[in-house]
CSV table of C-alpha atoms in Angstrom, one decimal:
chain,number,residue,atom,x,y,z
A,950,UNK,CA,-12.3,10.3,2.2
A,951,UNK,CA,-11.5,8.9,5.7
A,952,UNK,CA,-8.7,6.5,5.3
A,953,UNK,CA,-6.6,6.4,8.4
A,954,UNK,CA,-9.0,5.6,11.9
A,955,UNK,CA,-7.6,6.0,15.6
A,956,UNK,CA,-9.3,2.9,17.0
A,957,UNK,CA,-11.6,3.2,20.1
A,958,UNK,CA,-11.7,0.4,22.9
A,959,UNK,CA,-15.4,-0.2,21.7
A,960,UNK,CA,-14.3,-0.7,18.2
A,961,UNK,CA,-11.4,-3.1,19.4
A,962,UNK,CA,-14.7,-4.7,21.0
A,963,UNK,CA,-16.9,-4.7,18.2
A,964,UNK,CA,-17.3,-8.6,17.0
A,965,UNK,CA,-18.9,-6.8,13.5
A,966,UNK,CA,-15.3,-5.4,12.6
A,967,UNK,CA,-13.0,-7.5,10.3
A,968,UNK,CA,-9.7,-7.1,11.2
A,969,UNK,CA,-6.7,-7.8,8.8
A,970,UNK,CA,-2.9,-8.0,10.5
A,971,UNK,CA,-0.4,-7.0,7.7
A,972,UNK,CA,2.6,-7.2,9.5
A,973,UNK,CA,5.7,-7.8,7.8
A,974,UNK,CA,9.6,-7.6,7.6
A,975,UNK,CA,11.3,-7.1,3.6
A,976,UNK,CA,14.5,-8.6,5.8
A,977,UNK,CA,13.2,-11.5,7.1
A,978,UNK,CA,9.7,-12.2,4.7
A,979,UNK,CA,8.8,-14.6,7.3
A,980,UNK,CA,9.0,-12.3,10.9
A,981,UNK,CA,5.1,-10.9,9.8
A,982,UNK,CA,3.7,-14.6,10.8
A,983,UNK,CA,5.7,-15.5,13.1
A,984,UNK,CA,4.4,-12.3,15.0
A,985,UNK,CA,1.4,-13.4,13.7
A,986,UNK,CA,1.2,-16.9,15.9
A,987,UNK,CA,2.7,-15.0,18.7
A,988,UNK,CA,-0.4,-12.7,19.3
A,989,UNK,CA,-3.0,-10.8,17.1
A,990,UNK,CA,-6.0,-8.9,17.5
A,991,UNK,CA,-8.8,-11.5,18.4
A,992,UNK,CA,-10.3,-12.7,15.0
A,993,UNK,CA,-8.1,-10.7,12.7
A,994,UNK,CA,-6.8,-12.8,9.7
A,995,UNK,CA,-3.0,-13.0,8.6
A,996,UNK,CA,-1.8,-11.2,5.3
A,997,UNK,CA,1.4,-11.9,3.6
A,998,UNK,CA,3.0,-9.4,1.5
A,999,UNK,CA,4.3,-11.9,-0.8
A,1000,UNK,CA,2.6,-14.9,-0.4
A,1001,UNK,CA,-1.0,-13.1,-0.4
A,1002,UNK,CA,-0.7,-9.8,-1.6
A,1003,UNK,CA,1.9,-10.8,-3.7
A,1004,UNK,CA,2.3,-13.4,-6.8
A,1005,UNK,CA,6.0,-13.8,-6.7
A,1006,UNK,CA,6.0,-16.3,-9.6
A,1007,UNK,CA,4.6,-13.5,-12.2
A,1008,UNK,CA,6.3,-10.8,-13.7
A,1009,UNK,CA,5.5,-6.8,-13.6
A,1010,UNK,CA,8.2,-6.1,-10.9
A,1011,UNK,CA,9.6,-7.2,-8.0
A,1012,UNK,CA,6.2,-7.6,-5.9
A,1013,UNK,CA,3.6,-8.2,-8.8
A,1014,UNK,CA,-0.3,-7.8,-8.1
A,1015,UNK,CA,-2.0,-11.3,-7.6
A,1016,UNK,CA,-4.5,-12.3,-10.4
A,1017,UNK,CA,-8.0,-11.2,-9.8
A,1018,UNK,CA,-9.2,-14.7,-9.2
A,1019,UNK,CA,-6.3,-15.3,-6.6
A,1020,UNK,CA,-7.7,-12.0,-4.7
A,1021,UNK,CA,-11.4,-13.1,-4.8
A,1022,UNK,CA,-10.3,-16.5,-3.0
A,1023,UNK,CA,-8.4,-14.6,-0.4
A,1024,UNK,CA,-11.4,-12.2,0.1
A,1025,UNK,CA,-13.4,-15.4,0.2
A,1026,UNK,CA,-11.4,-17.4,2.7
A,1027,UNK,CA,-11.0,-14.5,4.8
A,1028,UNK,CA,-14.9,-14.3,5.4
A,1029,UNK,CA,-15.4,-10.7,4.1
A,1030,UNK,CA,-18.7,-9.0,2.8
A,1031,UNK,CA,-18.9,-6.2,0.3
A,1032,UNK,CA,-20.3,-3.7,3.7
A,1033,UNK,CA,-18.3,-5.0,6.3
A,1034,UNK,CA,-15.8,-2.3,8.4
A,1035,UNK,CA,-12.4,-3.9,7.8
A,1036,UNK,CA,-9.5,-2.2,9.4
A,1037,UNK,CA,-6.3,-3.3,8.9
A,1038,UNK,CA,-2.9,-2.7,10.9
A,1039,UNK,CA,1.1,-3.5,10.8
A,1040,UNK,CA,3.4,-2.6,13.2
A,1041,UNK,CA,2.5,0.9,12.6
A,1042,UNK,CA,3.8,3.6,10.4
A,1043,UNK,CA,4.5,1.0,8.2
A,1044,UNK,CA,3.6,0.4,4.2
A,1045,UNK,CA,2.2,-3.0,4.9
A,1046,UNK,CA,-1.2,-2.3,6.2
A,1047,UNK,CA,-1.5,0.5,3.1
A,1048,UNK,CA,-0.7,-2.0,0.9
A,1049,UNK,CA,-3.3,-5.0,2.2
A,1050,UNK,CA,-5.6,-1.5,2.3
A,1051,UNK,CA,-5.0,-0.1,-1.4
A,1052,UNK,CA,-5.9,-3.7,-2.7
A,1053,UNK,CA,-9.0,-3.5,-1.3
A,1054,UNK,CA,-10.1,-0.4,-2.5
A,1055,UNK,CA,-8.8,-1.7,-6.0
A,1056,UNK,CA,-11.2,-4.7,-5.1
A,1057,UNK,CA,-14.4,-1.9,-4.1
A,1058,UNK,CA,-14.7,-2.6,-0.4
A,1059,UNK,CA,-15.2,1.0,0.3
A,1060,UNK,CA,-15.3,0.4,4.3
A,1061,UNK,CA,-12.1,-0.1,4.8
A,1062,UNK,CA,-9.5,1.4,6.8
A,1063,UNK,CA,-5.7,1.9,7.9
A,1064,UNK,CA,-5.3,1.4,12.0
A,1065,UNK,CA,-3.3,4.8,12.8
A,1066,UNK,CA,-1.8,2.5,15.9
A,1067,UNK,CA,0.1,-0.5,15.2
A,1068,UNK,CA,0.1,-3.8,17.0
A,1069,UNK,CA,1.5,-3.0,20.1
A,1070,UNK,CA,-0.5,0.2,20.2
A,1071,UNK,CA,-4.0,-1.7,20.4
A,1072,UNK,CA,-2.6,-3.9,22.4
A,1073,UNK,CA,-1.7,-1.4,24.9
A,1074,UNK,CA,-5.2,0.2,24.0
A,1075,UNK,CA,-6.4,-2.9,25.1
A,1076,UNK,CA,-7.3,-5.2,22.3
A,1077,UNK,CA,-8.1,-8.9,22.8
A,1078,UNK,CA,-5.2,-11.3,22.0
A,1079,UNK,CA,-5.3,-14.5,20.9
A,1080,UNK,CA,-2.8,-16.8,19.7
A,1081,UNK,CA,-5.1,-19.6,17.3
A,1082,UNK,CA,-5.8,-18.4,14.0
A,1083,UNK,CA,-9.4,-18.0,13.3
A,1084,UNK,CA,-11.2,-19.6,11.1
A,1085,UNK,CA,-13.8,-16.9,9.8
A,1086,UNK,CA,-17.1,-18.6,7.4
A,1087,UNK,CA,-15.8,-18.1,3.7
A,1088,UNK,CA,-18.1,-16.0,1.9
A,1089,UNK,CA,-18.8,-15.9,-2.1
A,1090,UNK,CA,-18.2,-12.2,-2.3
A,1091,UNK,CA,-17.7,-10.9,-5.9
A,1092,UNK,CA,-15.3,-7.4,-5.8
A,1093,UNK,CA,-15.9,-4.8,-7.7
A,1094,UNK,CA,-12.7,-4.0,-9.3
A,1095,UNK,CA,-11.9,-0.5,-10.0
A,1096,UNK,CA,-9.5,0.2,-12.3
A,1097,UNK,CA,-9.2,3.8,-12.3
A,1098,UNK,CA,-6.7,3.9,-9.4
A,1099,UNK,CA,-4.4,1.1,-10.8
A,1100,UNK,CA,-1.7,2.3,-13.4
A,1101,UNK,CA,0.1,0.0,-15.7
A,1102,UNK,CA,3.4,0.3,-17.2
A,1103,UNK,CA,1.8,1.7,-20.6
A,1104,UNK,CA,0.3,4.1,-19.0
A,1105,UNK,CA,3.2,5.6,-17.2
A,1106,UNK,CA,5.1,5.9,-20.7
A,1107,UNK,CA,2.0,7.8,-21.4
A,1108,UNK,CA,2.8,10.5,-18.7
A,1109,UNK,CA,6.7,10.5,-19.4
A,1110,UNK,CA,5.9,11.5,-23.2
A,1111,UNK,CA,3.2,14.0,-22.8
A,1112,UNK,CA,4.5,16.3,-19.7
A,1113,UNK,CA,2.3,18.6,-18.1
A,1114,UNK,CA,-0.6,15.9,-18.6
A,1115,UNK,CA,-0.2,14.1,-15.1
A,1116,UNK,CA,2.1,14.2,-12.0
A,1117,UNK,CA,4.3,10.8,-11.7
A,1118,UNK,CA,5.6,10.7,-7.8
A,1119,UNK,CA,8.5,8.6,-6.7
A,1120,UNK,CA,7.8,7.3,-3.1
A,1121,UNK,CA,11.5,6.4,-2.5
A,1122,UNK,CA,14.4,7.6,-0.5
A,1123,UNK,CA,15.8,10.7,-2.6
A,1124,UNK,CA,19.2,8.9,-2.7
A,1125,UNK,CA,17.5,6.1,-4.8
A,1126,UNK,CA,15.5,8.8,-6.4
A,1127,UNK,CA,18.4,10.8,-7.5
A,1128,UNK,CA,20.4,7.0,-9.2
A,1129,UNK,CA,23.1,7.7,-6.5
A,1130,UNK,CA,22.8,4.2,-4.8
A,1131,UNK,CA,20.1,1.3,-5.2
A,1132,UNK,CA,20.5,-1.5,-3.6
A,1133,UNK,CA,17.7,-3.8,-5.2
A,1134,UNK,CA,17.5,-3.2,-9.0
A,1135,UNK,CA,19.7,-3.5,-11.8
A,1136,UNK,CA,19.6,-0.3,-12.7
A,1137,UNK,CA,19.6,3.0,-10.7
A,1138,UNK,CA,17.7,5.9,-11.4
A,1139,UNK,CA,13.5,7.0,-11.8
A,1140,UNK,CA,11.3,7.6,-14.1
A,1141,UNK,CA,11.4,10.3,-16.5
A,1142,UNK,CA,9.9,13.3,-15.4
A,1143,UNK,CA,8.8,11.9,-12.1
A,1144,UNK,CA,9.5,14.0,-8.9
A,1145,UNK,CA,10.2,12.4,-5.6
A,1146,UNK,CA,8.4,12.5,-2.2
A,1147,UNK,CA,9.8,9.9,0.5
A,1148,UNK,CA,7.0,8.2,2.1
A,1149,UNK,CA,8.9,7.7,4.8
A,1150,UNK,CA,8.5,11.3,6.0
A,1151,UNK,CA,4.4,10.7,6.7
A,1152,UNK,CA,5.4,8.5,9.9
A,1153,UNK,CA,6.8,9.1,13.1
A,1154,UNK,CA,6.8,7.4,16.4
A,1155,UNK,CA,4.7,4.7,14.7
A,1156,UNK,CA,1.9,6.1,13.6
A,1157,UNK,CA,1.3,8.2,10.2
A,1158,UNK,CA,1.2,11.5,11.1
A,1159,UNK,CA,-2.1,13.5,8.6
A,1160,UNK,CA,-1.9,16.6,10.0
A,1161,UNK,CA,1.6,16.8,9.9
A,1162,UNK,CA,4.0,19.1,8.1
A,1163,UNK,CA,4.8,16.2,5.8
A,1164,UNK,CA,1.1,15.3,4.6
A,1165,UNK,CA,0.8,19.4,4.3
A,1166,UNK,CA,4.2,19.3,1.8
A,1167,UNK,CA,2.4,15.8,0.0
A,1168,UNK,CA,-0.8,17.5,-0.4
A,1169,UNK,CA,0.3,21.0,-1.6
A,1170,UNK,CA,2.7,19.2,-4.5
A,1171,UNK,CA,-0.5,17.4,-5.8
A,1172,UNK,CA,-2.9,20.1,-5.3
A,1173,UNK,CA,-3.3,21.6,-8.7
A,1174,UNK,CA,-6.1,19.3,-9.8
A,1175,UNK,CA,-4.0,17.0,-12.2
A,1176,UNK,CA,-3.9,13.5,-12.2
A,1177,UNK,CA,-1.2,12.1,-9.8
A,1178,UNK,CA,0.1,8.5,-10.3
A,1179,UNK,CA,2.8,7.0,-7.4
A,1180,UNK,CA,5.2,4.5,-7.9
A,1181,UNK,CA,8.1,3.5,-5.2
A,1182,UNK,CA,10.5,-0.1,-6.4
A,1183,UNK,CA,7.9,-2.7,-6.2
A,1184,UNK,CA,4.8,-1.0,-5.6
A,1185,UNK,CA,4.8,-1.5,-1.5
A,1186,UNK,CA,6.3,2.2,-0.4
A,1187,UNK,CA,3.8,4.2,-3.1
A,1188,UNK,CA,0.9,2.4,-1.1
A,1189,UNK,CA,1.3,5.1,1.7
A,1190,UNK,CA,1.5,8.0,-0.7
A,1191,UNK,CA,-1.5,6.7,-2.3
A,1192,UNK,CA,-3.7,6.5,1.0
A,1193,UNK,CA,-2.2,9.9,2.5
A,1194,UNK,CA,-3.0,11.7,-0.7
A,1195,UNK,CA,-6.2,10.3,-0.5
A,1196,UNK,CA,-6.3,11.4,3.0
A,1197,UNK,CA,-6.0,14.5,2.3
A,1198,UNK,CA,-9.3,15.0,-0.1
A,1199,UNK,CA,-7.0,14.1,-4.0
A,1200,UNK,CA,-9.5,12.9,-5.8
A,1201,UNK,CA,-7.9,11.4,-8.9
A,1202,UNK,CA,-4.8,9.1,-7.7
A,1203,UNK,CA,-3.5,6.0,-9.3
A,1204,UNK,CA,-0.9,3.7,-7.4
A,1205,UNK,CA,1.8,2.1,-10.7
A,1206,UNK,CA,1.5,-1.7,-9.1
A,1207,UNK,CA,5.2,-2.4,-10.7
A,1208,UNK,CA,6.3,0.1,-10.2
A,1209,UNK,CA,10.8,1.1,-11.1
A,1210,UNK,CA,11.5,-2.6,-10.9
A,1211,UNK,CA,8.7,-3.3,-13.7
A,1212,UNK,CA,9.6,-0.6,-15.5
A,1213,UNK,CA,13.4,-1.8,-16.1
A,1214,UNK,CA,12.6,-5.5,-16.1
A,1215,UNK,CA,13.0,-5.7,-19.8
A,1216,UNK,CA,15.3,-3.1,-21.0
A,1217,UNK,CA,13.0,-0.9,-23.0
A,1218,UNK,CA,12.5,2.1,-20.7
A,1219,UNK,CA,14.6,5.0,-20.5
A,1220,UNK,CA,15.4,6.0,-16.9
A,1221,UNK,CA,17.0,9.4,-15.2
A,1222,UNK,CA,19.3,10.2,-12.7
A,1223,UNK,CA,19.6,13.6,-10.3
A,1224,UNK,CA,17.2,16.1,-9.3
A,1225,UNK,CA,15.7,16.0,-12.9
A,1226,UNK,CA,12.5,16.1,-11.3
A,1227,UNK,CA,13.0,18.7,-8.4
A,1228,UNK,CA,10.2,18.1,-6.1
A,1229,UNK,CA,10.2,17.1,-2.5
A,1230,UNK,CA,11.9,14.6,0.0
A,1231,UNK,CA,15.4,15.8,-1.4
């Protein structure tokens, strides 16, 4: 399954392609539009990690999954077909565009893809900018969800009671892994049983890097055939995991949308600290 694309100049060209700019700052939630109205790729549609892909009011974690019918009117508004070529970018090597990416696989539109260059990489590659905002003809497109590659928190307590059924990766820095520092939840730790992989080792320079020593590492932990599920704090680091695995020809994937900070939201869970879970990253 192709997932990342090195955009051509005739693809930057290409009035059929639907382009979707992702970018965004966790420190300062509203840099990504501001960027945004500064330039974009000419006809490419602005979405926000928490005001789109996001439904900040609900619980399940710190960055909780809009409803289906808030993702159908963004689909809608942002004039996309079930067959159209979408490809979606950030600032590149960033979780953003995976994460606008993932939820549209989770919504069935199977033509859709991660720019390997960010925004200033077509730009230099010579993509069109414009400043206005477009305003694309809403369609009544009905997704397809697909549930097999979302995880809930249930089924995570599944994997953590029957080891040796699944393997549960931890997307974050091995420090947060490991309970020795967290600086966003209450509660420091990971999942039981889970072993970690930082996502942040798949980019460099920019750009994710799927023939690199990293992906090789990724790929070679989930090789053995069993299910894999990836969770990072919020569910916005696992989204590079997800598509890199996917990358890299894993068939059966599922991304845990809450991910650590819905799995301690209300007490119930049992967490771990240390290398409990060996793995990678560390």
């Amino acid at each position: 399954m192709s997932v990342f694309k090195q955009v051509t100049k005739e693809q930057l060209a290409d009035p059929k392609i639907r382009w979707i700019d992702a970018r965004f700052s966790l420190q300062d939630p509203e840099a990504g539009r501001r960027q945004y109205d500064e330039g974009h790729i000419r006809g490419a549609v602005h979405w926000d990690l928490e005001k789109d892909l996001s439904d900040m009011t609900a619980k399940g974690g710190r960055h909780p999954l809009p409803s289906r019918d808030r993702l159908t009117a963004l689909f809608r508004k942002s004039g996309l077909r079930p067959d159209d070529e979408i490809i979606v970018y950030d600032d590149g090597g960033e979780p953003f565009a995976a994460r606008a990416w993932w939820i549209l696989q989770y919504a069935g539109f199977r033509n859709a893809f991660i720019s390997l260059e960010g925004f200033g990489g077509l730009e230099k590659l010579g993509g069109d900018i414009e400043q206005a905002a477009p305003a694309p003809a809403p369609t009544s497109v009905e997704p397809e969800w697909n549930e097999s590659i979302l995880a809930h928190k249930e089924d995570v307590a599944d994997l953590t009671e029957r080891p040796g059924e699944g393997l549960l990766l931890d997307a974050r820095a091995a420090e947060r892994y490991r309970g020795e520092v967290e600086p966003l939840d209450r509660v420091a730790g990971h999942i039981p049983g889970a072993k970690n992989f930082d996502w942040s080792q798949l980019a460099s320079d920019g750009t994710f890097d799927r023939d690199g020593e990293a992906a090789g590492r990724l790929a070679e932990m989930a090789g053995s055939g069993e299910p894999v599920t990836v969770y990072c704090g919020s569910g916005v680091t696992a989204a590079p995991l997800f598509a890199m695995l996917k990358e890299k020809g894993i068939r059966d994937v599922r991304l845990y949308a809450g991910s650590y900070s819905d799995w301690i939201e209300d007490g119930d869970r049992e967490v771990e600290t240390g290398n409990t879970g060996s793995g990678d990253g560390l």
